[in-house]
Short mmCIF file of C-alpha atoms in Angstrom, two decimals:
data_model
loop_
_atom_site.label_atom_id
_atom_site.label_comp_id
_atom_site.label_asym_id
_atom_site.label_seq_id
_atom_site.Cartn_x
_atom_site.Cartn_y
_atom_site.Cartn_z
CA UNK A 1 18.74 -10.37 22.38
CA UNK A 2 20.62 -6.98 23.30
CA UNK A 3 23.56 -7.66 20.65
CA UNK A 4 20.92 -7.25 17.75
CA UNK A 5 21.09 -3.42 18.48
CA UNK A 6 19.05 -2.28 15.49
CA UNK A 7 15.90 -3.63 16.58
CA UNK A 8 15.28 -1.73 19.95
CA UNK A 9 12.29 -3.22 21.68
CA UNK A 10 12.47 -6.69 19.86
CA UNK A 11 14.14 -8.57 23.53
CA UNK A 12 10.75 -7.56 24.66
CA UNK A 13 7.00 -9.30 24.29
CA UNK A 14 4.55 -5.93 24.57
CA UNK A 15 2.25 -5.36 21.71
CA UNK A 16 0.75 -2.26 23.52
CA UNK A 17 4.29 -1.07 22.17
CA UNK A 18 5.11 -3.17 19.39
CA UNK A 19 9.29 -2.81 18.35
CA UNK A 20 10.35 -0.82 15.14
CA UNK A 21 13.05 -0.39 13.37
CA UNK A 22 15.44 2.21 14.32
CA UNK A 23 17.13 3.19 11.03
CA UNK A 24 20.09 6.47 12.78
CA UNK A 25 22.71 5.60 10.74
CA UNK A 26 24.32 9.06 10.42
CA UNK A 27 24.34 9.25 5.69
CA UNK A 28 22.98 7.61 3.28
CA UNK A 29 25.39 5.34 2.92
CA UNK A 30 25.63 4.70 6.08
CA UNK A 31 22.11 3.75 6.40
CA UNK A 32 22.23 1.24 3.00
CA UNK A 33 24.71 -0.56 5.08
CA UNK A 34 22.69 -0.86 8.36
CA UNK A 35 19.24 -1.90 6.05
CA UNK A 36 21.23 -4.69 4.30
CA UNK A 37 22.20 -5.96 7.53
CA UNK A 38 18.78 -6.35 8.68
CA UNK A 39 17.95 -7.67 5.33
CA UNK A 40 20.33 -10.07 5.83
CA UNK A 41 19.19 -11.31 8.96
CA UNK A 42 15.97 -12.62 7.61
CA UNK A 43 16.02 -16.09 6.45
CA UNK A 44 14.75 -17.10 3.41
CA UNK A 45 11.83 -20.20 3.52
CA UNK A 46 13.14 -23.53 3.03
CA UNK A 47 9.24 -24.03 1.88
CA UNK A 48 9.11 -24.97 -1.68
CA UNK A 49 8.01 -22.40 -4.04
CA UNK A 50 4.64 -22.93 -5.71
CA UNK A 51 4.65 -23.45 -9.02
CA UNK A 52 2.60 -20.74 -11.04
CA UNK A 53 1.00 -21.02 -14.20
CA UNK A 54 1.82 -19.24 -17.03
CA UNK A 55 -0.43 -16.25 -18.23
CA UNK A 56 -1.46 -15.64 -21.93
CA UNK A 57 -2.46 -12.11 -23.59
CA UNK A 58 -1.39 -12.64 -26.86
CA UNK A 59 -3.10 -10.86 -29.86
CA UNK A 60 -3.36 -7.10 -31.23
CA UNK A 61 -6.60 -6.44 -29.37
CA UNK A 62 -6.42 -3.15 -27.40
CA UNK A 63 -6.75 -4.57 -23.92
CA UNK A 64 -3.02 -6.61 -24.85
CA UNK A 65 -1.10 -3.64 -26.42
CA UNK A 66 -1.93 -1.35 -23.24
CA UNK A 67 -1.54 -4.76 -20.94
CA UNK A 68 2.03 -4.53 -22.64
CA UNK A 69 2.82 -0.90 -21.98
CA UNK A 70 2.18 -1.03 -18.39
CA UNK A 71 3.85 -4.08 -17.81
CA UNK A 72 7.18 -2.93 -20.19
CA UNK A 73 6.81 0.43 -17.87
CA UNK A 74 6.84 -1.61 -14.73
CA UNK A 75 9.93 -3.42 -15.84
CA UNK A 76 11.52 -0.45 -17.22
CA UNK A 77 11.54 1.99 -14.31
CA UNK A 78 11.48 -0.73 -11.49
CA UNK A 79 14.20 -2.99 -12.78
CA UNK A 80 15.81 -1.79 -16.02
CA UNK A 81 19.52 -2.50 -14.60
CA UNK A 82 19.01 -5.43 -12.94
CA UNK A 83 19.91 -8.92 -14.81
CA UNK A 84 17.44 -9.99 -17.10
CA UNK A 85 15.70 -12.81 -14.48
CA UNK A 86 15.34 -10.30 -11.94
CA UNK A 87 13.57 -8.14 -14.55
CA UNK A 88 11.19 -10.93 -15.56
CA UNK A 89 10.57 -11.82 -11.79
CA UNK A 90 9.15 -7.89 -11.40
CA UNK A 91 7.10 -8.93 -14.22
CA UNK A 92 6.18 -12.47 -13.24
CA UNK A 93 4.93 -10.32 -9.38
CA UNK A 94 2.44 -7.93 -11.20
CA UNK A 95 0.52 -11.33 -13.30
CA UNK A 96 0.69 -12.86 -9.88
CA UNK A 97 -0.40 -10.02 -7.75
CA UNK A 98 -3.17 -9.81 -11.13
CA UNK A 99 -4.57 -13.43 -10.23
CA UNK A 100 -4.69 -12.72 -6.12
CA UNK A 101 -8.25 -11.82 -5.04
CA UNK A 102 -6.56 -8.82 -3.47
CA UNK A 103 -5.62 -6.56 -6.12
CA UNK A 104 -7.05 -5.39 -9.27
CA UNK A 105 -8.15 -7.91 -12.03
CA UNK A 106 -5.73 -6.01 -15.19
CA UNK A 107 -2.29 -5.28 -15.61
CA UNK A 108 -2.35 -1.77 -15.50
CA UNK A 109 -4.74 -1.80 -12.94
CA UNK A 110 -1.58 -3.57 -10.64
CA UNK A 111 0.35 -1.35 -11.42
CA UNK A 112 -1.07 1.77 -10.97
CA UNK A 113 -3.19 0.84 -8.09
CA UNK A 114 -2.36 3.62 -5.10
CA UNK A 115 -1.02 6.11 -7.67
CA UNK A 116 -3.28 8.49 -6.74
CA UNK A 117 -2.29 8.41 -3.40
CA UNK A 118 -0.08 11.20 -1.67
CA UNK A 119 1.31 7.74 -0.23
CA UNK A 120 0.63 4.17 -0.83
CA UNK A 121 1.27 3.73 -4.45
CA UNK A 122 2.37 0.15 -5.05
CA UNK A 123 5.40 0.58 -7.72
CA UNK A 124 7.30 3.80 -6.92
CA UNK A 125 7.54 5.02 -10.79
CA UNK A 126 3.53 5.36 -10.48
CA UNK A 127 3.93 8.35 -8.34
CA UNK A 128 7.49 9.77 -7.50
CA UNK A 129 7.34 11.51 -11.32
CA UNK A 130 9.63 8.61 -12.72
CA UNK A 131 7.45 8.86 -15.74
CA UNK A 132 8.09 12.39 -16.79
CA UNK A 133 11.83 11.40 -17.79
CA UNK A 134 11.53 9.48 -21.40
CA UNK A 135 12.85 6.14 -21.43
CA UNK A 136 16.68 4.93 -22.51
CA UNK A 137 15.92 3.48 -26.01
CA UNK A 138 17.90 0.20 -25.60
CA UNK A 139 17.03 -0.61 -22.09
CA UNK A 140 13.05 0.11 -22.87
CA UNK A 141 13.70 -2.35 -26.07
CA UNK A 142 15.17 -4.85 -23.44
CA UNK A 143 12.05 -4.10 -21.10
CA UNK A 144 9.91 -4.55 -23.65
CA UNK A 145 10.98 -8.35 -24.37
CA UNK A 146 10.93 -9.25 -21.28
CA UNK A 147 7.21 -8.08 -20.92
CA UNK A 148 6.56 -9.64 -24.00
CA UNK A 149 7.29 -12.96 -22.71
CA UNK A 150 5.74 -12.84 -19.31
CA UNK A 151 2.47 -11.77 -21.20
CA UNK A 152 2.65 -14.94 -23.35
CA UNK A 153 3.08 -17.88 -20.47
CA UNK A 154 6.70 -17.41 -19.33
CA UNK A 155 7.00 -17.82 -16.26
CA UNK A 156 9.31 -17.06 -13.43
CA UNK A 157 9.97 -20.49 -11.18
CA UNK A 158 12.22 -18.32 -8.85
CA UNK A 159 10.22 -16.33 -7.58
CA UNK A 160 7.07 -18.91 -6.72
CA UNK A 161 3.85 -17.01 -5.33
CA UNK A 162 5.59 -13.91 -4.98
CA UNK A 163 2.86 -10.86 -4.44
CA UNK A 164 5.82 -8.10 -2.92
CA UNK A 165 9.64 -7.18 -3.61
CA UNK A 166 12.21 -4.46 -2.32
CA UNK A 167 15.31 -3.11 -3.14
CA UNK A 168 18.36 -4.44 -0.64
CA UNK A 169 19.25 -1.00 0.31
CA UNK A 170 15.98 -0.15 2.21
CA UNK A 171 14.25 -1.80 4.87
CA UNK A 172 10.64 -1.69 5.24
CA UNK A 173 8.25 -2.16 7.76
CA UNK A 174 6.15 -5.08 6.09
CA UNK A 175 8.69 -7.07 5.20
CA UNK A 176 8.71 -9.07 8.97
CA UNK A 177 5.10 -9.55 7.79
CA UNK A 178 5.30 -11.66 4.37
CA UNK A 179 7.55 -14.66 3.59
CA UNK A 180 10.95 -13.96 2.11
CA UNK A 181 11.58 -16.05 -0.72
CA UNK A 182 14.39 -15.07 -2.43
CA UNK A 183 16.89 -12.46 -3.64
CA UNK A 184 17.50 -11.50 -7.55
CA UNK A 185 20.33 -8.88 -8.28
CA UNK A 186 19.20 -6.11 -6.05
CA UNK A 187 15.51 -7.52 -5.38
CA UNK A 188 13.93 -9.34 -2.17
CA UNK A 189 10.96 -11.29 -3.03
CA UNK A 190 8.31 -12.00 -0.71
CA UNK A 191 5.00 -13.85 -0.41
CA UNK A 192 1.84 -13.64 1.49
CA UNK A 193 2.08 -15.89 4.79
CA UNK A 194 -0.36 -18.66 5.79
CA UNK A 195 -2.95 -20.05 2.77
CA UNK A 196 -3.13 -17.02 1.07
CA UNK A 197 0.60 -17.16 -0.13
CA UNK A 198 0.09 -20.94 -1.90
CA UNK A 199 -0.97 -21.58 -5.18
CA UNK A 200 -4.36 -22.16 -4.79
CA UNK A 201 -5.42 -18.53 -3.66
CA UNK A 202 -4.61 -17.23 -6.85
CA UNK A 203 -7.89 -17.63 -7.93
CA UNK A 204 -8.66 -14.28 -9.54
CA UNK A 205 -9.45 -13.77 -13.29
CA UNK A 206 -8.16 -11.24 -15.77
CA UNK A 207 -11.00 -8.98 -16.29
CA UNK A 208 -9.06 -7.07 -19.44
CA UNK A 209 -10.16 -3.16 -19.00
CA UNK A 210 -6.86 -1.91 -19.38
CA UNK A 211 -7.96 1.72 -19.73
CA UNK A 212 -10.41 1.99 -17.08
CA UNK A 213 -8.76 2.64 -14.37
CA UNK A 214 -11.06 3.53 -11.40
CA UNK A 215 -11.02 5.66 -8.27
CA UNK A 216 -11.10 2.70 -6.68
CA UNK A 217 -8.08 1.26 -8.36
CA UNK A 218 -5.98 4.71 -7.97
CA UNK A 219 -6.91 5.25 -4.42
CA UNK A 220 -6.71 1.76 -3.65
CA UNK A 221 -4.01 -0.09 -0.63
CA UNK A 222 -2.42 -3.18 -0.19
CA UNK A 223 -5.04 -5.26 1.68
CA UNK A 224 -1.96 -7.40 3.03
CA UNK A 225 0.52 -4.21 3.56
CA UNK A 226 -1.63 -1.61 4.19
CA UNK A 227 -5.00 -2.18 5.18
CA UNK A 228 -5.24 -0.44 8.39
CA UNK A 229 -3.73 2.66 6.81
CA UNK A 230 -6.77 4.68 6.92
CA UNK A 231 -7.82 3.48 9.78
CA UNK A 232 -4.73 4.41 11.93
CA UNK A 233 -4.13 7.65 9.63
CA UNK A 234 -5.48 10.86 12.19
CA UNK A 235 -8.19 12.78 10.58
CA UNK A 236 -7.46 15.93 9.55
CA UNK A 237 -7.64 18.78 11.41
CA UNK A 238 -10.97 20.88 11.32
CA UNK A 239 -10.36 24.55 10.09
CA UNK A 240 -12.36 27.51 9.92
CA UNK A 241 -11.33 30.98 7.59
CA UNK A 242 -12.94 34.29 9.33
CA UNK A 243 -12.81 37.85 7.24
CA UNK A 244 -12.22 40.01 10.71
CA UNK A 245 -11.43 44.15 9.79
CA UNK A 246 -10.57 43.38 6.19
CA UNK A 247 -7.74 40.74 7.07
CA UNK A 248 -8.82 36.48 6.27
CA UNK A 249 -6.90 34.27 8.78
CA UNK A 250 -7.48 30.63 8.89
CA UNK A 251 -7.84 28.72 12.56
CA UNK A 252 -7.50 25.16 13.77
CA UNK A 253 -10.09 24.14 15.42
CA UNK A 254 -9.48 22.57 19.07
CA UNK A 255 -10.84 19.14 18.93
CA UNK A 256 -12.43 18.00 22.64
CA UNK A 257 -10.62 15.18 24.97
CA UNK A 258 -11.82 11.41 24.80
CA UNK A 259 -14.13 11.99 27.62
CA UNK A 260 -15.87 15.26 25.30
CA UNK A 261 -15.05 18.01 27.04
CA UNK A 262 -13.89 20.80 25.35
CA UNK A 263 -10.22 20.88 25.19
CA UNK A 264 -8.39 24.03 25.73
CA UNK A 265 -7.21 25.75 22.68
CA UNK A 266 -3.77 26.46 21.59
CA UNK A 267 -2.17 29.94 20.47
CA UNK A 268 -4.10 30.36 16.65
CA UNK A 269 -6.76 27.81 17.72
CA UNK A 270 -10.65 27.81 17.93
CA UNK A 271 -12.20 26.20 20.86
CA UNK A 272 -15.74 24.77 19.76
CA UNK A 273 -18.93 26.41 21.45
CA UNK A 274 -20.54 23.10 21.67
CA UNK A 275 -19.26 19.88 21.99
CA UNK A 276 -19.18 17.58 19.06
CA UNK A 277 -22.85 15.03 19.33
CA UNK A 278 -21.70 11.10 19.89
CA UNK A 279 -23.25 8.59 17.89
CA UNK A 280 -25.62 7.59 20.20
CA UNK A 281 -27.14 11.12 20.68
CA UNK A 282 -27.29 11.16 16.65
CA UNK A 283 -28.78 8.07 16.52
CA UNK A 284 -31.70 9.53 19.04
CA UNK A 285 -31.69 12.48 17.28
CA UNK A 286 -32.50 11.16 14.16
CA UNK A 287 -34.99 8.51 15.46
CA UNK A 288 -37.28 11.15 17.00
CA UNK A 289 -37.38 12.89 14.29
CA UNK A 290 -38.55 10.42 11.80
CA UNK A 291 -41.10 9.74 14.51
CA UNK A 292 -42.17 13.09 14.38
CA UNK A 293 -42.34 12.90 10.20
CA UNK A 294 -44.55 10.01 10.58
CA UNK A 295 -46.56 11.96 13.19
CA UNK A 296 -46.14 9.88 15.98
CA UNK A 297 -44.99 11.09 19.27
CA UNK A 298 -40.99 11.34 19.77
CA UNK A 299 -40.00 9.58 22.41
CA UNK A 300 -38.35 11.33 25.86
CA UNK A 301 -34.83 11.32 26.04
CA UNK A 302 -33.22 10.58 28.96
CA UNK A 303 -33.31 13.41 30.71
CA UNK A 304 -37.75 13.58 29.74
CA UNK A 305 -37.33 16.78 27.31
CA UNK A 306 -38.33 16.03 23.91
CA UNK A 307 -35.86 17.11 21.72
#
């Protein structure tokens, strides 16, 4: 599998060190080339594509003229040059990702879900300042249509079950992950794998609420892309400001090793006076002392000393 070249680590079974890939290409155009390759390399299912049903939010109630916005802005600044199926297939992902227990139950609430996120929103516009630059008139008019129609039933046989798309010229690290349906203009469309990715997990209802978009919605992942993210992220590091002979300076503080022990500090670091408690000793902590509140007597800790 050495002649693949731009997938170091792939000839290779070890998922203690599981393979990435190595985008070096030298420019930027450079490294279009080497992510279309890759692209490229990944077949698209011979599965059939599930068929969707179409969704309805007709009317002039609020809820369907903000619905209508955020969808016409998702089309707009994701897709506004590409052909006019490849523009309704963006749209026809957002009413599917809407209907998918794992994402938010309106249409602005799928598209702006992550925005709030230094990283992680899930349509680039939301967050990369897009939105500050006002619209070309005839290509939002275009947009516009094309939102129009997805909102009442059209739908987009294309692109199936389709939750996720990318651009050709980049390469991302979930794609591997999902099912690749099919390419539109620019556009790689992808579903969920396994059950999740077939008609019948669409399940979820519209729960209209277009302008209440929570915390939970703006700070909110992909559970199929990006669950783990917070889990994997590193903490941040603790920091403590000290006023010392009228100058303020601002230290890291030295976290300790796995085993505890204090870990020696860098140049501009803190080292701890006391270790940091483990959960157990927190746990014991706290249980004696509710036994004490309740006047009963705390029980020893290991070493006999009540605490």
């Amino acid at each position: 599998m050495a002649w693949l070249g731009l997938t170091p680590g792939w000839e290779r079974l070890d998922l203690s060190n599981p393979p990435r890939l190595d985008l070096t290409a030298p420019d930027a155009a450079a490294q279009v080339e080497e992510a279309r390759l890759i692209n490229a390399l990944r077949p698209i299912s011979r599965a059939p594509l599930a068929e969707m049903p179409g969704f309805r939010l007709a009317g002039e109630t609020e809820d369907a003229r903000r619905a209508l916005t955020c969808l016409t802005q998702a089309v707009y600044y994701e897709a506004a040059r590409e052909p006019e199926l490849g523009q309704a297939a963006v749209a026809q992902v957002i009413l599917n990702r809407l209907r998918h227990p794992g994402y938010p139950k309106s249409v602005c609430g799928v598209v702006y879900q992550g925005s709030a996120r230094a990283t992680g929103c899930q349509f680039t516009f939301t967050c990369d300042g897009s939105l500050s630059r006002a619209p070309d008139p005839a290509l939002w008019a275009n947009a516009g249509a094309v939102a129009r129609r997805a909102l009442s039933g059209h739908v987009v046989r294309e692109v199936g079950a389709a939750t996720h798309y990318h651009a050709d010229y980049v390469a991302p690290y979930w794609a591997p992950t999902l099912v690749k349906l099919t390419q539109i203009g620019a556009h790689i469309f992808y579903r969920w794998t396994g059950p999740s990715g077939e008609r019948g997990a669409f399940s979820g209802r519209y729960a209209g609420g277009e302008a209440f978009l929570t915390p939970a919605i703006l700070g909110g992942v992909d559970p199929r892309t990006q669950a783990g993210l917070d889990a994997i992220a590193p903490p941040p590091p603790r920091t403590v400001t000290l006023a010392l002979a009228g100058e303020t300076r601002t230290y890291t503080v030295s976290e300790p090793d796995a085993a505890g022990s204090p870990a020696l500090p860098a140049p501009g670091q803190l080292s701890p006076a006391r270790r940091r408690p483990t959960a157990e000793e927190i746990r014991r902590i706290n249980s004696a002392l509710a036994a004490m509140e309740r006047g009963e007597t705390a029980p020893a800790t290991e070493s006999g000393v009540q605490p």
